[in-house]
PDB file of C-alpha atoms and ligand atoms in Angstrom:
ATOM      1  CA  UNK A1469      -0.035  -0.013  -0.007  1.00 46.00           C
ATOM      2  CA  UNK A1470       1.451   3.415  -1.084  1.00 48.00           C
ATOM      3  CA  UNK A1471       0.663   5.501   2.066  1.00 83.00           C
ATOM      4  CA  UNK A1472      -0.335   4.945   5.617  1.00 92.00           C
ATOM      5  CA  UNK A1473      -3.684   3.188   5.616  1.00 97.00           C
ATOM      6  CA  UNK A1474      -6.401   5.281   7.205  1.00 98.00           C
ATOM      7  CA  UNK A1475      -9.903   3.988   8.269  1.00 98.00           C
ATOM      8  CA  UNK A1476     -12.416   6.828   8.868  1.00 98.00           C
ATOM      9  CA  UNK A1477     -15.750   6.359  10.501  1.00 98.00           C
ATOM     10  CA  UNK A1478     -18.221   9.188  10.693  1.00 98.00           C
ATOM     11  CA  UNK A1479     -21.797   9.270  12.039  1.00 97.00           C
ATOM     12  CA  UNK A1480     -24.120  10.668  14.672  1.00 95.00           C
ATOM     13  CA  UNK A1481     -23.712  10.250  18.410  1.00 92.00           C
ATOM     14  CA  UNK A1482     -24.022   6.684  19.874  1.00 94.00           C
ATOM     15  CA  UNK A1483     -24.350   5.104  16.407  1.00 96.00           C
ATOM     16  CA  UNK A1484     -21.748   2.584  17.586  1.00 96.00           C
ATOM     17  CA  UNK A1485     -18.784   4.045  15.589  1.00 97.00           C
ATOM     18  CA  UNK A1486     -16.504   4.561  18.581  1.00 97.00           C
ATOM     19  CA  UNK A1487     -16.783   0.877  19.749  1.00 96.00           C
ATOM     20  CA  UNK A1488     -16.400  -0.270  16.199  1.00 98.00           C
ATOM     21  CA  UNK A1489     -13.358   1.995  15.614  1.00 98.00           C
ATOM     22  CA  UNK A1490     -11.578   0.735  18.784  1.00 98.00           C
ATOM     23  CA  UNK A1491     -12.175  -3.006  17.744  1.00 98.00           C
ATOM     24  CA  UNK A1492     -10.968  -2.249  14.228  1.00 98.00           C
ATOM     25  CA  UNK A1493      -7.766  -0.453  15.428  1.00 98.00           C
ATOM     26  CA  UNK A1494      -6.998  -3.447  17.827  1.00 98.00           C
ATOM     27  CA  UNK A1495      -7.579  -5.836  15.043  1.00 98.00           C
ATOM     28  CA  UNK A1496      -5.492  -4.125  12.349  1.00 98.00           C
ATOM     29  CA  UNK A1497      -2.863  -2.964  14.741  1.00 97.00           C
ATOM     30  CA  UNK A1498      -3.577   0.645  13.960  1.00 98.00           C
ATOM     31  CA  UNK A1499      -3.552   3.661  16.161  1.00 98.00           C
ATOM     32  CA  UNK A1500      -7.014   5.029  17.257  1.00 98.00           C
ATOM     33  CA  UNK A1501      -8.054   8.613  17.514  1.00 97.00           C
ATOM     34  CA  UNK A1502     -11.488   9.542  19.000  1.00 96.00           C
ATOM     35  CA  UNK A1503     -11.772  12.971  17.392  1.00 97.00           C
ATOM     36  CA  UNK A1504     -14.875  13.861  19.449  1.00 96.00           C
ATOM     37  CA  UNK A1505     -12.634  13.648  22.532  1.00 96.00           C
ATOM     38  CA  UNK A1506     -10.857  16.787  21.155  1.00 97.00           C
ATOM     39  CA  UNK A1507     -14.086  18.811  21.005  1.00 97.00           C
ATOM     40  CA  UNK A1508     -15.107  17.534  24.324  1.00 96.00           C
ATOM     41  CA  UNK A1509     -11.628  18.361  25.717  1.00 97.00           C
ATOM     42  CA  UNK A1510     -11.972  21.848  24.502  1.00 97.00           C
ATOM     43  CA  UNK A1511     -15.413  22.155  25.952  1.00 98.00           C
ATOM     44  CA  UNK A1512     -14.219  20.796  29.291  1.00 97.00           C
ATOM     45  CA  UNK A1513     -11.447  23.300  29.493  1.00 96.00           C
ATOM     46  CA  UNK A1514     -13.824  26.158  28.813  1.00 97.00           C
ATOM     47  CA  UNK A1515     -16.406  25.000  31.410  1.00 97.00           C
ATOM     48  CA  UNK A1516     -13.680  24.308  33.948  1.00 95.00           C
ATOM     49  CA  UNK A1517     -12.623  27.953  33.603  1.00 95.00           C
ATOM     50  CA  UNK A1518     -16.088  29.248  33.806  1.00 97.00           C
ATOM     51  CA  UNK A1519     -16.062  30.362  30.296  1.00 97.00           C
ATOM     52  CA  UNK A1520     -19.024  30.322  27.855  1.00 97.00           C
ATOM     53  CA  UNK A1521     -18.614  27.693  25.138  1.00 97.00           C
ATOM     54  CA  UNK A1522     -20.498  30.157  22.735  1.00 97.00           C
ATOM     55  CA  UNK A1523     -17.722  32.666  23.227  1.00 98.00           C
ATOM     56  CA  UNK A1524     -15.815  32.131  20.002  1.00 97.00           C
ATOM     57  CA  UNK A1525     -12.556  33.889  21.057  1.00 97.00           C
ATOM     58  CA  UNK A1526     -12.372  32.084  24.320  1.00 97.00           C
ATOM     59  CA  UNK A1527     -13.268  28.694  22.505  1.00 97.00           C
ATOM     60  CA  UNK A1528     -10.595  29.247  19.824  1.00 97.00           C
ATOM     61  CA  UNK A1529      -7.990  30.038  22.447  1.00 96.00           C
ATOM     62  CA  UNK A1530      -8.914  26.928  24.426  1.00 96.00           C
ATOM     63  CA  UNK A1531      -8.554  24.849  21.197  1.00 96.00           C
ATOM     64  CA  UNK A1532      -5.057  26.409  20.484  1.00 95.00           C
ATOM     65  CA  UNK A1533      -3.770  25.480  23.908  1.00 92.00           C
ATOM     66  CA  UNK A1534      -5.412  22.046  23.916  1.00 92.00           C
ATOM     67  CA  UNK A1535      -3.486  18.855  24.323  1.00 91.00           C
ATOM     68  CA  UNK A1536      -4.660  15.354  25.213  1.00 89.00           C
ATOM     69  CA  UNK A1537      -2.447  15.540  28.285  1.00 91.00           C
ATOM     70  CA  UNK A1538      -4.415  18.551  29.518  1.00 89.00           C
ATOM     71  CA  UNK A1539      -7.613  16.544  29.906  1.00 91.00           C
ATOM     72  CA  UNK A1540      -6.223  13.136  30.800  1.00 91.00           C
ATOM     73  CA  UNK A1541      -8.287  11.427  33.486  1.00 93.00           C
ATOM     74  CA  UNK A1542     -11.037  14.138  33.289  1.00 94.00           C
ATOM     75  CA  UNK A1543     -14.582  12.707  32.808  1.00 93.00           C
ATOM     76  CA  UNK A1544     -15.406  14.171  29.488  1.00 95.00           C
ATOM     77  CA  UNK A1545     -18.224  11.865  28.642  1.00 90.00           C
ATOM     78  CA  UNK A1546     -20.992  13.594  30.399  1.00 90.00           C
ATOM     79  CA  UNK A1547     -24.114  15.069  28.896  1.00 89.00           C
ATOM     80  CA  UNK A1548     -23.162  18.598  29.666  1.00 92.00           C
ATOM     81  CA  UNK A1549     -19.787  18.258  27.989  1.00 95.00           C
ATOM     82  CA  UNK A1550     -21.324  16.523  24.951  1.00 92.00           C
ATOM     83  CA  UNK A1551     -23.682  19.479  24.453  1.00 93.00           C
ATOM     84  CA  UNK A1552     -20.929  22.116  24.947  1.00 97.00           C
ATOM     85  CA  UNK A1553     -18.711  20.106  22.613  1.00 96.00           C
ATOM     86  CA  UNK A1554     -21.232  20.386  19.781  1.00 94.00           C
ATOM     87  CA  UNK A1555     -21.489  24.179  20.441  1.00 96.00           C
ATOM     88  CA  UNK A1556     -17.678  24.765  20.160  1.00 97.00           C
ATOM     89  CA  UNK A1557     -17.404  22.286  17.264  1.00 95.00           C
ATOM     90  CA  UNK A1558     -19.648  24.556  15.101  1.00 95.00           C
ATOM     91  CA  UNK A1559     -17.026  27.323  15.339  1.00 96.00           C
ATOM     92  CA  UNK A1560     -14.513  27.420  12.386  1.00 96.00           C
ATOM     93  CA  UNK A1561     -11.667  28.870  14.520  1.00 96.00           C
ATOM     94  CA  UNK A1562     -11.997  25.791  16.828  1.00 97.00           C
ATOM     95  CA  UNK A1563     -12.119  23.340  14.007  1.00 96.00           C
ATOM     96  CA  UNK A1564      -9.153  24.874  12.209  1.00 96.00           C
ATOM     97  CA  UNK A1565      -7.120  24.752  15.570  1.00 96.00           C
ATOM     98  CA  UNK A1566      -7.763  21.047  15.931  1.00 97.00           C
ATOM     99  CA  UNK A1567      -7.379  20.037  12.260  1.00 97.00           C
ATOM    100  CA  UNK A1568      -3.509  19.803  12.128  1.00 92.00           C
ATOM    101  CA  UNK A1569      -3.388  17.595  15.149  1.00 93.00           C
ATOM    102  CA  UNK A1570      -5.845  15.094  13.556  1.00 97.00           C
ATOM    103  CA  UNK A1571      -4.091  15.106  10.093  1.00 97.00           C
ATOM    104  CA  UNK A1572      -0.718  14.550  11.702  1.00 95.00           C
ATOM    105  CA  UNK A1573      -2.101  11.634  13.618  1.00 96.00           C
ATOM    106  CA  UNK A1574      -3.384  10.051  10.540  1.00 97.00           C
ATOM    107  CA  UNK A1575      -0.208  10.727   8.484  1.00 96.00           C
ATOM    108  CA  UNK A1576       2.150   9.621  11.319  1.00 95.00           C
ATOM    109  CA  UNK A1577       0.297   7.312  13.727  1.00 96.00           C
ATOM    110  CA  UNK A1578       1.922   7.273  17.123  1.00 94.00           C
ATOM    111  CA  UNK A1579       3.723   4.287  18.480  1.00 93.00           C
ATOM    112  CA  UNK A1580       4.960   3.214  15.048  1.00 87.00           C
ATOM    113  CA  UNK A1581       1.472   1.898  14.217  1.00 96.00           C
ATOM    114  CA  UNK A1582       0.931   0.689  10.630  1.00 95.00           C
ATOM    115  CA  UNK A1583      -2.206   2.742  10.181  1.00 98.00           C
ATOM    116  CA  UNK A1584      -4.780   4.896  11.862  1.00 98.00           C
ATOM    117  CA  UNK A1585      -8.442   4.778  12.727  1.00 98.00           C
ATOM    118  CA  UNK A1586     -10.297   7.925  13.243  1.00 98.00           C
ATOM    119  CA  UNK A1587     -13.872   8.345  14.275  1.00 98.00           C
ATOM    120  CA  UNK A1588     -16.013  11.565  14.469  1.00 97.00           C
ATOM    121  CA  UNK A1589     -18.233  13.637  12.227  1.00 96.00           C
ATOM    122  CA  UNK A1590     -15.942  14.844   9.506  1.00 97.00           C
ATOM    123  CA  UNK A1591     -13.004  12.517   9.399  1.00 98.00           C
ATOM    124  CA  UNK A1592     -13.876  11.167   5.904  1.00 98.00           C
ATOM    125  CA  UNK A1593     -14.899  14.413   4.418  1.00 97.00           C
ATOM    126  CA  UNK A1594     -12.588  17.054   5.797  1.00 97.00           C
ATOM    127  CA  UNK A1595      -9.797  15.620   7.947  1.00 97.00           C
ATOM    128  CA  UNK A1596      -8.871  12.710   5.789  1.00 97.00           C
ATOM    129  CA  UNK A1597     -10.780  13.008   2.408  1.00 97.00           C
ATOM    130  CA  UNK A1598      -8.360  10.458   0.864  1.00 97.00           C
ATOM    131  CA  UNK A1599      -8.805   7.891   3.659  1.00 98.00           C
ATOM    132  CA  UNK A1600      -8.276   4.283   2.450  1.00 98.00           C
ATOM    133  CA  UNK A1601     -11.735   3.216   3.732  1.00 98.00           C
ATOM    134  CA  UNK A1602     -14.675   5.192   4.974  1.00 98.00           C
ATOM    135  CA  UNK A1603     -17.831   4.460   6.753  1.00 98.00           C
ATOM    136  CA  UNK A1604     -20.812   6.421   7.724  1.00 98.00           C
ATOM    137  CA  UNK A1605     -22.262   4.670  10.676  1.00 98.00           C
ATOM    138  CA  UNK A1606     -25.940   5.250  11.615  1.00 98.00           C
ATOM    139  CA  UNK A1607     -28.636   3.699  13.872  1.00 97.00           C
ATOM    140  CA  UNK A1608     -32.236   4.669  14.653  1.00 97.00           C
ATOM    141  CA  UNK A1609     -32.560   7.579  17.213  1.00 95.00           C
ATOM    142  CA  UNK A1610     -34.385   5.203  19.579  1.00 96.00           C
ATOM    143  CA  UNK A1611     -31.624   2.538  19.485  1.00 97.00           C
ATOM    144  CA  UNK A1612     -28.956   5.313  19.867  1.00 97.00           C
ATOM    145  CA  UNK A1613     -30.763   6.767  22.974  1.00 97.00           C
ATOM    146  CA  UNK A1614     -31.113   3.340  24.534  1.00 96.00           C
ATOM    147  CA  UNK A1615     -27.385   2.763  24.155  1.00 94.00           C
ATOM    148  CA  UNK A1616     -26.345   6.128  25.503  1.00 94.00           C
ATOM    149  CA  UNK A1617     -28.808   5.980  28.459  1.00 95.00           C
ATOM    150  CA  UNK A1618     -27.235   2.575  29.437  1.00 93.00           C
ATOM    151  CA  UNK A1619     -23.873   4.241  29.510  1.00 89.00           C
ATOM    152  CA  UNK A1620     -24.960   7.298  31.448  1.00 89.00           C
ATOM    153  CA  UNK A1621     -27.553   6.068  33.864  1.00 90.00           C
ATOM    154  CA  UNK A1622     -25.132   4.777  36.528  1.00 86.00           C
ATOM    155  CA  UNK A1623     -23.616   8.160  36.988  1.00 86.00           C
ATOM    156  CA  UNK A1624     -26.897  10.016  36.735  1.00 87.00           C
ATOM    157  CA  UNK A1625     -29.606   8.470  38.664  1.00 88.00           C
ATOM    158  CA  UNK A1626     -33.046  10.031  37.627  1.00 93.00           C
ATOM    159  CA  UNK A1627     -31.892  10.506  34.061  1.00 94.00           C
ATOM    160  CA  UNK A1628     -34.623   9.410  31.566  1.00 95.00           C
ATOM    161  CA  UNK A1629     -34.200   7.918  28.152  1.00 96.00           C
ATOM    162  CA  UNK A1630     -36.413  10.675  26.772  1.00 96.00           C
ATOM    163  CA  UNK A1631     -33.890  13.264  28.075  1.00 96.00           C
ATOM    164  CA  UNK A1632     -31.028  11.406  26.321  1.00 95.00           C
ATOM    165  CA  UNK A1633     -33.056  11.170  23.060  1.00 96.00           C
ATOM    166  CA  UNK A1634     -33.668  14.894  23.274  1.00 96.00           C
ATOM    167  CA  UNK A1635     -29.894  15.560  23.790  1.00 94.00           C
ATOM    168  CA  UNK A1636     -28.955  13.347  20.896  1.00 94.00           C
ATOM    169  CA  UNK A1637     -31.445  14.988  18.503  1.00 95.00           C
ATOM    170  CA  UNK A1638     -30.284  18.466  19.496  1.00 94.00           C
ATOM    171  CA  UNK A1639     -26.682  17.628  18.887  1.00 93.00           C
ATOM    172  CA  UNK A1640     -27.439  15.740  15.669  1.00 93.00           C
ATOM    173  CA  UNK A1641     -29.302  18.756  14.343  1.00 94.00           C
ATOM    174  CA  UNK A1642     -26.530  21.233  15.361  1.00 93.00           C
ATOM    175  CA  UNK A1643     -23.721  18.880  13.907  1.00 93.00           C
ATOM    176  CA  UNK A1644     -25.595  18.399  10.692  1.00 94.00           C
ATOM    177  CA  UNK A1645     -26.631  21.871  10.075  1.00 95.00           C
ATOM    178  CA  UNK A1646     -23.382  23.828  10.705  1.00 93.00           C
ATOM    179  CA  UNK A1647     -21.729  25.556   7.868  1.00 92.00           C
ATOM    180  CA  UNK A1648     -18.221  24.342   8.583  1.00 93.00           C
ATOM    181  CA  UNK A1649     -17.539  20.553   8.208  1.00 93.00           C
ATOM    182  CA  UNK A1650     -21.233  19.419   8.809  1.00 94.00           C
ATOM    183  CA  UNK A1651     -21.833  15.815   9.614  1.00 94.00           C
ATOM    184  CA  UNK A1652     -22.513  14.352   6.351  1.00 95.00           C
ATOM    185  CA  UNK A1653     -21.872  11.017   4.555  1.00 97.00           C
ATOM    186  CA  UNK A1654     -18.824  11.252   2.086  1.00 97.00           C
ATOM    187  CA  UNK A1655     -19.960  10.064  -1.273  1.00 97.00           C
ATOM    188  CA  UNK A1656     -17.468   7.201  -1.260  1.00 97.00           C
ATOM    189  CA  UNK A1657     -18.236   6.162   2.344  1.00 98.00           C
ATOM    190  CA  UNK A1658     -19.833   2.808   3.072  1.00 98.00           C
ATOM    191  CA  UNK A1659     -23.214   3.183   4.948  1.00 98.00           C
ATOM    192  CA  UNK A1660     -23.391   0.914   7.955  1.00 98.00           C
ATOM    193  CA  UNK A1661     -26.645   0.810   9.765  1.00 98.00           C
ATOM    194  CA  UNK A1662     -26.061  -0.840  13.140  1.00 97.00           C
ATOM    195  CA  UNK A1663     -29.737  -0.583  14.360  1.00 97.00           C
ATOM    196  CA  UNK A1664     -30.293  -4.317  14.223  1.00 97.00           C
ATOM    197  CA  UNK A1665     -26.618  -5.467  14.466  1.00 97.00           C
ATOM    198  CA  UNK A1666     -24.765  -6.579  17.464  1.00 95.00           C
ATOM    199  CA  UNK A1667     -21.220  -5.227  17.944  1.00 96.00           C
ATOM    200  CA  UNK A1668     -19.740  -8.448  16.644  1.00 97.00           C
ATOM    201  CA  UNK A1669     -21.892  -8.460  13.567  1.00 98.00           C
ATOM    202  CA  UNK A1670     -21.069  -4.648  12.786  1.00 98.00           C
ATOM    203  CA  UNK A1671     -17.417  -5.539  13.374  1.00 98.00           C
ATOM    204  CA  UNK A1672     -17.472  -8.458  10.937  1.00 98.00           C
ATOM    205  CA  UNK A1673     -19.422  -6.372   8.294  1.00 98.00           C
ATOM    206  CA  UNK A1674     -16.770  -3.616   8.539  1.00 98.00           C
ATOM    207  CA  UNK A1675     -13.953  -6.117   8.270  1.00 98.00           C
ATOM    208  CA  UNK A1676     -15.351  -7.547   5.063  1.00 98.00           C
ATOM    209  CA  UNK A1677     -15.406  -4.132   3.410  1.00 98.00           C
ATOM    210  CA  UNK A1678     -12.000  -3.250   4.812  1.00 98.00           C
ATOM    211  CA  UNK A1679     -10.267  -6.472   3.761  1.00 97.00           C
ATOM    212  CA  UNK A1680     -11.691  -6.176   0.273  1.00 96.00           C
ATOM    213  CA  UNK A1681     -10.240  -2.692  -0.060  1.00 96.00           C
ATOM    214  CA  UNK A1682      -6.762  -3.612   1.377  1.00 94.00           C
ATOM    215  CA  UNK A1683      -6.764  -6.750  -1.061  1.00 92.00           C
ATOM    216  CA  UNK A1684      -7.445  -4.339  -4.094  1.00 91.00           C
ATOM    217  CA  UNK A1685      -4.642  -1.892  -2.849  1.00 87.00           C
ATOM    218  CA  UNK A1686      -2.209  -4.719  -2.802  1.00 83.00           C
ATOM    219  CA  UNK A1687      -2.981  -6.054  -6.263  1.00 79.00           C
TER     220      UNK A1687
HETATM  221  O1  C5P B2880     -18.422  11.817  19.170  1.00 54.49           O
HETATM  222  P1  C5P B2880     -18.655  12.588  20.410  1.00 54.49           P
HETATM  223  O2  C5P B2880     -20.127  12.470  20.867  1.00 54.49           O
HETATM  224  O3  C5P B2880     -17.709  12.479  21.497  1.00 54.49           O
HETATM  225  O4  C5P B2880     -18.520  14.172  19.847  1.00 54.49           O
HETATM  226  C1  C5P B2880     -18.909  15.306  20.641  1.00 54.49           C
HETATM  227  C2  C5P B2880     -19.186  16.399  19.683  1.00 54.49           C
HETATM  228  O5  C5P B2880     -17.932  16.838  19.038  1.00 54.49           O
HETATM  229  C3  C5P B2880     -20.205  16.114  18.608  1.00 54.49           C
HETATM  230  O6  C5P B2880     -21.457  16.308  18.916  1.00 54.49           O
HETATM  231  C4  C5P B2880     -19.672  17.120  17.404  1.00 54.49           C
HETATM  232  O7  C5P B2880     -20.323  18.285  17.601  1.00 54.49           O
HETATM  233  C5  C5P B2880     -18.278  17.312  17.753  1.00 54.49           C
HETATM  234  N1  C5P B2880     -17.350  16.546  16.729  1.00 54.49           N
HETATM  235  C6  C5P B2880     -17.243  17.208  15.493  1.00 54.49           C
HETATM  236  N2  C5P B2880     -16.273  16.600  14.643  1.00 54.49           N
HETATM  237  C7  C5P B2880     -15.697  15.434  14.864  1.00 54.49           C
HETATM  238  C8  C5P B2880     -15.943  14.721  16.101  1.00 54.49           C
HETATM  239  C9  C5P B2880     -16.804  15.362  17.031  1.00 54.49           C
HETATM  240  O8  C5P B2880     -17.764  18.190  15.160  1.00 54.49           O
HETATM  241  N3  C5P B2880     -14.872  14.987  13.936  1.00 54.49           N
END
């Protein structure tokens, strides 16, 4: 294969792309980057400093000083941080500040990994438009809300599935409607609907596609 192989998975929140991406990275021996954690990390820094995620100057400054080390160990998977992440992610200054890091990760995966797996909203459209294999992972809103509810409920007694569904729908709408790098399926991405798939079945389906592409690249 001529260049570092990159697998890009995009799609809405709780569609299963993160779990799938991690399994694929482990299977192929590739480095994994959860690009949503960068936006969540920026949101976390802002909220911790009492700043408003809608304040574009403050958000861009936070994105410029952001590093994974700065948020290591922090709980960035909360509802509040998810919502604030989608607010900062709509700001072009923030996206620009985080773009180089993501591209560098894909070009030169850390730890001498043979390739990279990135998941997010724009990894196949903007970050790595020439990725080797792209997926757009979807699932019905009801299933996604059920999955996210199961993840969050232990930490948030009293939380309802209806609240989680409302959060997801608000976030999806903002992510899809923004002018800069909206969440959209790349023309050459494989659509993978995980609504009725177990993790193992989704993993097997993705591997079939990837192995086919890798074989063609080697020919
Ligand atoms: O994937 P996750 O739910 O952690 O992402 C949090 C938010 O970060 C998303 O709702 C989206 O607004 C933003 N994001 C993005 N582009 C990416 C990854 C995440 O805009 N590539």
